[in-house]
Amino acid sequence: MRIYLLILLPIFLIACSSNENVVPPSPLPHFKSQVDIEKLWDIRVGNGVGEAYLNLKPAVTERWIFTASSEGLVMKLDRLTGKREWKVDLERTITGGVGAGYGMVALGTGNGELVVLSEDTGELLWEKSLGGQIMSVPAVASGRIITQTIDGRLHGLNREDGAQAWLYDTVIPVLTLRGESNPVVSAGATLAGFANGKLVALDTKTGFVAWEQLIGEPKGRSELERLIDLDGRFWVADKVVYAITYQGALSAIDVPSGRTLWSRPMSSYAGVSEYLRTLYTVDEDSVLHAMDAISGSDMWQQDDLKGRRLSAPTAYDRYVLVGDFEGYLYWLSYRDGSFMARVKVGVKSYRAARDRAGSLHNLTLSTEGLRVEPIVYDDVVYVQANSGELAAYKVVEEE
């Protein structure tokens, strides 16, 4: 019964976004572009997430991009040109994003299978049934592949053959957000967040639990009021992990010791990023916040995108990137959050979804737009729309 509710109740939460208690989307902001954006290439990856509420994140390596669609298409692309090297149809539903490394590509399915392919050829190396739906990105590490399932389990598998090396299990509440944060491997430690608001650090090789921290405290009497889910992206930098929960808190934790450096009440389902000691997060109303990473004190906030269901932010160079539910990708100034540029990703598919939904407001239930955070590699921005369009952009530098 618990698993049944885990699947259905998050859909109810999404459906609630159409009521009067939720912040309506702000109109598209008007501004004069401060920088020019060049589209380097784009490609269609099947039907994207289809009609499902998923976060299918691509994997970007030094030379390649590995991407997938919910209907089972997996592609290897040249990072610089977008040229396809191979395509594989797994003929199964992909629900977790793509992990890559050590010559392997790993994906999770709706039936709880971890599928591992050869990075060179796309051929199946091995697969493992884990018993619970996989909605997170597998972490491919030295000797291990770390995979999280929706039933609150973290699996440490032998990278070569999928044999179970260790298992971490935690109790999750009946009511959760639909989705999972992605486990992160850093300096021999695996960090993972769960629907009960816990952030856990384990030894990647042995699964030994170094520490557990609750990010915020559940409040209220009802299950909905006490919902505290670590669903968004957390970030590791300089041996500090920054994590935020829905209806909970934003915390900075020392990775080696598990000691909380600072914490402040805040709510987000998207997540955080850090760049040059500045922390960026999008709260539950889609207000973008910039804070000092050392103290957690406020620096600026941008609320002109309020209600536009923003992705997690990604910061690089002089910019902060966010995507919205209409498929717009924004470049904002890292100094004050002012708008620098904007492009539209997946234009045709968005217009079709708008026509089907009947209005902008009803698109809160749509699978269109940008849900996965942008990825930056060598100052090139890669973004995958829910519709399946994967595109690469770069700021045109002035001569």
Short mmCIF file of C-alpha atoms in Angstrom, two decimals:
data_model
loop_
_atom_site.label_atom_id
_atom_site.label_comp_id
_atom_site.label_asym_id
_atom_site.label_seq_id
_atom_site.Cartn_x
_atom_site.Cartn_y
_atom_site.Cartn_z
CA MET A 1 0.00 0.00 0.00
CA ARG A 2 2.85 2.38 0.79
CA ILE A 3 4.36 2.00 -2.67
CA TYR A 4 0.93 2.47 -4.28
CA LEU A 5 0.50 5.79 -2.49
CA LEU A 6 4.03 6.87 -3.42
CA ILE A 7 3.09 6.65 -7.06
CA LEU A 8 -0.34 8.27 -6.92
CA LEU A 9 -0.06 10.98 -4.28
CA PRO A 10 2.74 12.93 -5.99
CA ILE A 11 0.49 13.13 -9.04
CA PHE A 12 -2.16 14.61 -6.74
CA LEU A 13 0.35 17.19 -5.56
CA ILE A 14 1.12 18.17 -9.14
CA ALA A 15 -2.59 18.41 -9.87
CA CYS A 16 -3.01 20.75 -6.91
CA SER A 17 -0.87 23.28 -8.79
CA SER A 18 -3.99 24.42 -10.63
CA ASN A 19 -5.78 25.68 -7.52
CA GLU A 20 -5.96 29.23 -6.25
CA ASN A 21 -3.38 28.67 -3.48
CA VAL A 22 -0.53 28.27 -5.92
CA VAL A 23 1.30 31.30 -7.30
CA PRO A 24 0.16 31.89 -10.92
CA PRO A 25 2.94 32.19 -13.52
CA SER A 26 4.33 35.69 -13.99
CA PRO A 27 4.11 37.11 -17.52
CA LEU A 28 7.16 36.68 -19.72
CA PRO A 29 9.55 39.46 -18.66
CA HIS A 30 10.55 42.11 -21.18
CA PHE A 31 14.19 43.18 -21.31
CA LYS A 32 16.91 44.20 -23.73
CA SER A 33 19.45 41.42 -24.31
CA GLN A 34 22.91 42.24 -23.02
CA VAL A 35 24.70 39.35 -24.73
CA ASP A 36 24.15 37.35 -27.93
CA ILE A 37 23.53 33.62 -27.75
CA GLU A 38 24.57 31.25 -30.55
CA LYS A 39 22.89 27.87 -30.98
CA LEU A 40 25.68 25.44 -31.87
CA TRP A 41 23.43 22.46 -32.66
CA ASP A 42 20.24 20.71 -31.67
CA ILE A 43 18.79 17.23 -32.05
CA ARG A 44 15.53 15.47 -31.23
CA VAL A 45 15.71 12.62 -28.69
CA GLY A 46 12.55 10.64 -29.35
CA ASN A 47 9.50 12.01 -27.55
CA GLY A 48 11.44 13.18 -24.52
CA VAL A 49 9.56 12.37 -21.33
CA GLY A 50 6.30 11.79 -23.24
CA GLU A 51 3.31 12.25 -20.95
CA ALA A 52 5.23 11.35 -17.79
CA TYR A 53 6.47 13.69 -15.05
CA LEU A 54 10.17 12.79 -15.29
CA ASN A 55 13.60 14.41 -15.14
CA LEU A 56 15.68 12.76 -17.86
CA LYS A 57 19.07 14.37 -17.45
CA PRO A 58 21.78 13.73 -20.08
CA ALA A 59 25.37 12.85 -19.16
CA VAL A 60 28.10 15.13 -20.52
CA THR A 61 31.71 13.94 -20.68
CA GLU A 62 34.86 15.46 -22.17
CA ARG A 63 33.94 14.39 -25.71
CA TRP A 64 30.46 12.87 -25.65
CA ILE A 65 26.88 13.37 -24.56
CA PHE A 66 24.70 10.41 -23.63
CA THR A 67 20.97 11.03 -23.63
CA ALA A 68 17.71 9.09 -23.45
CA SER A 69 13.95 9.36 -23.90
CA SER A 70 11.24 7.77 -21.79
CA GLU A 71 10.25 5.31 -24.53
CA GLY A 72 13.71 3.70 -24.37
CA LEU A 73 15.86 5.46 -26.99
CA VAL A 74 19.48 5.99 -25.91
CA MET A 75 21.94 8.05 -27.98
CA LYS A 76 25.63 8.87 -27.98
CA LEU A 77 26.39 12.28 -29.50
CA ASP A 78 29.54 14.24 -30.26
CA ARG A 79 29.60 17.02 -27.67
CA LEU A 80 30.90 19.68 -30.07
CA THR A 81 28.83 18.92 -33.19
CA GLY A 82 25.78 16.97 -32.00
CA LYS A 83 26.58 14.23 -34.53
CA ARG A 84 25.09 10.89 -33.51
CA GLU A 85 27.59 8.09 -32.94
CA TRP A 86 25.08 5.37 -32.05
CA LYS A 87 21.44 4.87 -31.11
CA VAL A 88 19.95 1.98 -29.13
CA ASP A 89 16.28 1.17 -28.50
CA LEU A 90 16.01 -0.58 -25.13
CA GLU A 91 12.27 -1.21 -25.67
CA ARG A 92 11.49 -0.39 -22.06
CA THR A 93 10.43 2.72 -20.17
CA ILE A 94 13.33 4.86 -18.95
CA THR A 95 12.47 6.82 -15.80
CA GLY A 96 15.92 7.75 -14.46
CA GLY A 97 18.43 9.99 -16.22
CA VAL A 98 21.73 8.92 -17.73
CA GLY A 99 24.92 8.24 -15.81
CA ALA A 100 28.25 7.74 -17.63
CA GLY A 101 31.86 6.99 -16.79
CA TYR A 102 34.58 4.33 -16.89
CA GLY A 103 33.40 3.21 -20.33
CA MET A 104 29.83 2.58 -19.17
CA VAL A 105 26.41 4.20 -19.61
CA ALA A 106 23.81 3.47 -16.89
CA LEU A 107 20.04 4.06 -16.93
CA GLY A 108 17.12 3.15 -14.66
CA THR A 109 13.71 1.87 -15.74
CA GLY A 110 10.15 2.09 -14.50
CA ASN A 111 10.26 -1.62 -13.64
CA GLY A 112 13.25 -1.14 -11.35
CA GLU A 113 15.95 -2.42 -13.70
CA LEU A 114 19.39 -0.89 -13.88
CA VAL A 115 20.62 -1.21 -17.49
CA VAL A 116 24.34 -0.76 -18.23
CA LEU A 117 25.62 -0.27 -21.80
CA SER A 118 29.04 -0.03 -23.37
CA GLU A 119 30.04 3.59 -23.90
CA ASP A 120 31.83 2.69 -27.12
CA THR A 121 29.18 0.59 -28.89
CA GLY A 122 25.92 0.85 -26.94
CA GLU A 123 25.75 -2.93 -26.49
CA LEU A 124 24.22 -4.31 -23.28
CA LEU A 125 26.89 -5.16 -20.70
CA TRP A 126 24.57 -6.26 -17.89
CA GLU A 127 21.28 -5.47 -16.19
CA LYS A 128 20.04 -5.84 -12.63
CA SER A 129 16.52 -5.89 -11.19
CA LEU A 130 16.38 -3.77 -8.03
CA GLY A 131 12.68 -4.12 -7.21
CA GLY A 132 11.81 -0.41 -7.08
CA GLN A 133 11.31 2.22 -9.78
CA ILE A 134 14.48 4.21 -10.55
CA MET A 135 13.87 7.94 -11.01
CA SER A 136 17.37 9.20 -10.22
CA VAL A 137 20.59 9.30 -12.23
CA PRO A 138 22.93 6.38 -11.40
CA ALA A 139 26.38 7.46 -10.21
CA VAL A 140 29.16 5.58 -12.01
CA ALA A 141 32.18 5.49 -9.71
CA SER A 142 35.45 3.62 -9.33
CA GLY A 143 34.43 0.01 -8.68
CA ARG A 144 30.78 0.82 -7.99
CA ILE A 145 27.56 2.00 -9.60
CA ILE A 146 25.32 3.69 -7.04
CA THR A 147 21.59 3.61 -7.75
CA GLN A 148 18.64 4.95 -5.76
CA THR A 149 15.13 3.48 -5.96
CA ILE A 150 11.83 5.13 -5.11
CA ASP A 151 11.23 2.77 -2.17
CA GLY A 152 13.96 4.48 -0.12
CA ARG A 153 16.84 2.14 -0.94
CA LEU A 154 20.35 2.99 -2.07
CA HIS A 155 22.15 0.20 -3.90
CA GLY A 156 25.92 -0.14 -4.17
CA LEU A 157 26.60 -2.50 -7.09
CA ASN A 158 29.80 -3.99 -8.44
CA ARG A 159 30.55 -1.95 -11.55
CA GLU A 160 31.74 -4.88 -13.63
CA ASP A 161 28.85 -7.32 -13.19
CA GLY A 162 26.10 -5.67 -11.10
CA ALA A 163 26.56 -7.89 -8.06
CA GLN A 164 25.19 -6.32 -4.86
CA ALA A 165 28.06 -4.97 -2.75
CA TRP A 166 25.93 -3.19 -0.15
CA LEU A 167 22.43 -1.83 0.48
CA TYR A 168 21.24 1.16 2.50
CA ASP A 169 17.55 1.21 3.41
CA THR A 170 15.55 3.98 5.05
CA VAL A 171 11.91 4.47 5.97
CA ILE A 172 10.13 6.96 3.74
CA PRO A 173 6.80 8.70 4.43
CA VAL A 174 3.53 7.78 2.74
CA LEU A 175 3.33 11.16 1.00
CA THR A 176 6.27 12.36 -1.10
CA LEU A 177 7.02 14.53 -4.10
CA ARG A 178 7.32 12.63 -7.37
CA GLY A 179 11.00 12.33 -8.14
CA GLU A 180 14.35 11.67 -6.51
CA SER A 181 17.56 13.58 -5.93
CA ASN A 182 20.61 12.08 -7.59
CA PRO A 183 23.31 10.35 -5.52
CA VAL A 184 26.72 12.05 -5.76
CA VAL A 185 30.11 10.38 -5.34
CA SER A 186 32.87 12.67 -4.06
CA ALA A 187 36.33 11.68 -2.77
CA GLY A 188 35.31 8.14 -1.88
CA ALA A 189 32.04 9.15 -0.21
CA THR A 190 28.52 8.70 -1.58
CA LEU A 191 25.98 11.37 -0.68
CA ALA A 192 22.26 10.64 -1.12
CA GLY A 193 19.05 12.47 -0.22
CA PHE A 194 15.72 10.86 0.62
CA ALA A 195 12.00 11.61 0.77
CA ASN A 196 12.12 11.75 4.60
CA GLY A 197 14.38 14.83 4.39
CA LYS A 198 17.57 12.98 5.29
CA LEU A 199 20.94 13.51 3.67
CA VAL A 200 23.25 10.52 4.17
CA ALA A 201 26.99 10.03 3.64
CA LEU A 202 28.33 6.51 3.08
CA ASP A 203 31.64 4.92 2.14
CA THR A 204 31.30 4.21 -1.59
CA LYS A 205 33.18 0.91 -1.44
CA THR A 206 31.71 -0.65 1.72
CA GLY A 207 28.41 1.19 2.26
CA PHE A 208 29.44 2.11 5.83
CA VAL A 209 27.28 5.00 7.05
CA ALA A 210 29.46 7.94 8.08
CA TRP A 211 26.61 10.25 9.07
CA GLU A 212 22.94 11.15 8.58
CA GLN A 213 21.48 14.65 8.75
CA LEU A 214 17.84 15.76 8.66
CA ILE A 215 17.57 18.90 6.49
CA GLY A 216 14.84 20.83 8.31
CA GLU A 217 12.10 19.60 10.64
CA PRO A 218 8.61 18.44 9.60
CA LYS A 219 5.88 20.79 10.87
CA GLY A 220 2.11 20.63 11.06
CA ARG A 221 -0.42 17.88 11.74
CA SER A 222 -1.41 16.58 8.31
CA GLU A 223 0.75 14.43 6.05
CA LEU A 224 0.75 17.25 3.51
CA GLU A 225 1.92 19.85 6.04
CA ARG A 226 4.66 17.51 7.28
CA LEU A 227 5.93 16.73 3.80
CA ILE A 228 9.70 17.34 3.82
CA ASP A 229 11.35 15.85 0.76
CA LEU A 230 14.96 16.17 -0.39
CA ASP A 231 13.93 15.91 -4.02
CA GLY A 232 16.09 18.53 -5.76
CA ARG A 233 19.75 18.68 -6.72
CA PHE A 234 22.27 19.10 -3.92
CA TRP A 235 25.77 20.42 -4.54
CA VAL A 236 29.25 19.48 -3.28
CA ALA A 237 32.11 22.04 -3.32
CA ASP A 238 35.29 22.31 -1.22
CA LYS A 239 34.22 19.43 1.08
CA VAL A 240 30.88 21.12 1.82
CA VAL A 241 27.51 19.82 0.63
CA TYR A 242 24.62 22.24 0.17
CA ALA A 243 21.13 20.71 0.28
CA ILE A 244 17.57 22.00 0.43
CA THR A 245 14.27 20.27 1.18
CA TYR A 246 10.67 21.03 0.32
CA GLN A 247 8.99 22.75 3.32
CA GLY A 248 12.24 22.34 5.24
CA ALA A 249 15.57 24.14 5.19
CA LEU A 250 18.66 25.01 3.21
CA SER A 251 21.78 23.69 4.94
CA ALA A 252 25.54 23.64 4.47
CA ILE A 253 27.18 20.50 5.89
CA ASP A 254 30.85 19.62 6.28
CA VAL A 255 31.26 16.37 4.32
CA PRO A 256 34.07 14.72 6.35
CA SER A 257 32.40 15.25 9.75
CA GLY A 258 28.69 15.66 8.97
CA ARG A 259 28.65 18.86 11.04
CA THR A 260 26.07 21.50 10.05
CA LEU A 261 27.90 24.74 9.23
CA TRP A 262 24.72 26.79 8.85
CA SER A 263 21.04 26.28 8.15
CA ARG A 264 18.08 28.52 7.34
CA PRO A 265 14.37 27.84 6.73
CA MET A 266 13.60 27.59 3.02
CA SER A 267 11.57 25.39 0.68
CA SER A 268 12.45 24.09 -2.78
CA TYR A 269 11.77 21.11 -5.01
CA ALA A 270 14.40 22.18 -7.60
CA GLY A 271 17.73 22.31 -5.77
CA VAL A 272 20.89 24.40 -5.53
CA SER A 273 24.22 25.15 -7.20
CA GLU A 274 27.39 26.90 -6.03
CA TYR A 275 29.94 28.94 -7.94
CA LEU A 276 32.79 31.11 -6.61
CA ARG A 277 31.42 30.95 -3.04
CA THR A 278 27.97 32.11 -4.07
CA LEU A 279 25.04 29.76 -3.60
CA TYR A 280 22.01 29.85 -5.91
CA THR A 281 18.63 28.23 -5.34
CA VAL A 282 15.06 28.44 -6.63
CA ASP A 283 12.39 28.35 -3.93
CA GLU A 284 8.99 26.64 -4.19
CA ASP A 285 7.46 29.81 -5.73
CA SER A 286 10.22 29.97 -8.39
CA VAL A 287 11.97 32.98 -6.88
CA LEU A 288 15.71 32.81 -7.58
CA HIS A 289 17.95 33.51 -4.57
CA ALA A 290 21.68 34.24 -4.38
CA MET A 291 23.38 33.78 -1.01
CA ASP A 292 26.84 33.84 0.49
CA ALA A 293 27.97 30.21 0.58
CA ILE A 294 30.05 30.74 3.72
CA SER A 295 27.31 32.24 5.91
CA GLY A 296 24.04 31.68 4.06
CA SER A 297 23.27 35.40 4.15
CA ASP A 298 21.20 36.96 1.34
CA MET A 299 22.89 38.74 -1.55
CA TRP A 300 20.01 39.29 -4.02
CA GLN A 301 16.84 37.70 -5.31
CA GLN A 302 15.02 37.73 -8.65
CA ASP A 303 11.22 37.41 -8.49
CA ASP A 304 10.25 38.41 -12.07
CA LEU A 305 10.04 34.68 -12.89
CA LYS A 306 7.83 33.87 -9.94
CA GLY A 307 5.41 31.03 -10.60
CA ARG A 308 7.11 29.94 -13.84
CA ARG A 309 8.14 26.53 -12.42
CA LEU A 310 11.87 27.09 -12.77
CA SER A 311 14.49 24.38 -13.04
CA ALA A 312 17.36 24.23 -10.60
CA PRO A 313 19.87 27.01 -11.35
CA THR A 314 23.31 26.45 -12.88
CA ALA A 315 26.00 29.12 -12.48
CA TYR A 316 29.12 29.62 -14.60
CA ASP A 317 31.41 32.47 -15.66
CA ARG A 318 29.29 35.67 -15.25
CA TYR A 319 25.89 34.00 -15.53
CA VAL A 320 23.19 32.07 -13.74
CA LEU A 321 21.02 29.82 -15.91
CA VAL A 322 17.44 28.71 -15.28
CA GLY A 323 14.76 27.17 -17.50
CA ASP A 324 10.99 27.57 -17.19
CA PHE A 325 7.75 25.69 -17.95
CA GLU A 326 7.30 27.40 -21.33
CA GLY A 327 10.69 26.20 -22.56
CA TYR A 328 12.60 29.47 -22.10
CA LEU A 329 16.22 29.33 -20.99
CA TYR A 330 17.48 32.51 -19.26
CA TRP A 331 20.97 33.92 -18.73
CA LEU A 332 20.98 36.21 -15.66
CA SER A 333 23.80 38.28 -14.21
CA TYR A 334 25.61 36.63 -11.32
CA ARG A 335 26.04 40.08 -9.75
CA ASP A 336 22.40 41.11 -9.28
CA GLY A 337 20.12 38.66 -11.10
CA SER A 338 19.31 41.05 -13.94
CA PHE A 339 18.32 39.50 -17.27
CA MET A 340 21.10 39.13 -19.84
CA ALA A 341 19.60 36.90 -22.58
CA ARG A 342 16.90 34.35 -23.34
CA VAL A 343 16.31 31.58 -25.89
CA LYS A 344 13.37 29.28 -26.58
CA VAL A 345 13.94 25.51 -26.54
CA GLY A 346 11.42 23.11 -28.07
CA VAL A 347 9.20 25.82 -29.59
CA LYS A 348 6.95 23.65 -31.76
CA SER A 349 6.26 21.10 -29.05
CA TYR A 350 5.43 23.81 -26.53
CA ARG A 351 2.87 25.42 -28.82
CA ALA A 352 1.20 22.05 -29.36
CA ALA A 353 1.04 21.48 -25.62
CA ARG A 354 -0.41 24.95 -25.06
CA ASP A 355 -3.15 24.24 -27.58
CA ARG A 356 -3.94 20.93 -25.90
CA ALA A 357 -3.97 22.47 -22.41
CA GLY A 358 -6.13 25.42 -23.50
CA SER A 359 -4.28 28.03 -21.44
CA LEU A 360 -0.93 28.95 -19.93
CA HIS A 361 -2.19 28.23 -16.42
CA ASN A 362 -3.17 24.67 -17.29
CA LEU A 363 0.36 24.02 -18.57
CA THR A 364 1.44 23.43 -14.96
CA LEU A 365 0.29 19.87 -15.67
CA SER A 366 2.06 19.70 -19.03
CA THR A 367 5.17 17.67 -19.75
CA GLU A 368 6.52 20.51 -21.92
CA GLY A 369 9.12 23.09 -20.94
CA LEU A 370 12.50 22.75 -19.21
CA ARG A 371 12.49 20.69 -16.02
CA VAL A 372 16.08 19.42 -15.97
CA GLU A 373 18.75 21.95 -15.01
CA PRO A 374 21.16 23.17 -17.74
CA ILE A 375 24.61 21.57 -17.87
CA VAL A 376 27.74 23.62 -18.62
CA TYR A 377 30.98 22.15 -20.01
CA ASP A 378 33.80 24.38 -21.34
CA ASP A 379 31.38 27.36 -21.34
CA VAL A 380 28.96 25.50 -23.64
CA VAL A 381 25.44 25.17 -22.26
CA TYR A 382 23.57 21.91 -22.87
CA VAL A 383 19.86 21.71 -22.14
CA GLN A 384 17.32 18.96 -22.75
CA ALA A 385 13.65 19.94 -22.99
CA ASN A 386 10.84 17.72 -21.75
CA SER A 387 9.77 17.47 -25.40
CA GLY A 388 13.03 15.71 -26.30
CA GLU A 389 14.95 18.57 -27.93
CA LEU A 390 18.60 18.61 -26.83
CA ALA A 391 20.47 21.79 -27.74
CA ALA A 392 23.89 23.37 -27.24
CA TYR A 393 24.36 27.13 -26.80
CA LYS A 394 27.24 29.52 -26.27
CA VAL A 395 27.54 33.20 -25.43
CA VAL A 396 29.05 35.12 -28.35
CA GLU A 397 32.01 36.98 -26.92
CA GLU A 398 32.64 40.55 -28.06
CA GLU A 399 35.87 41.12 -29.96
#
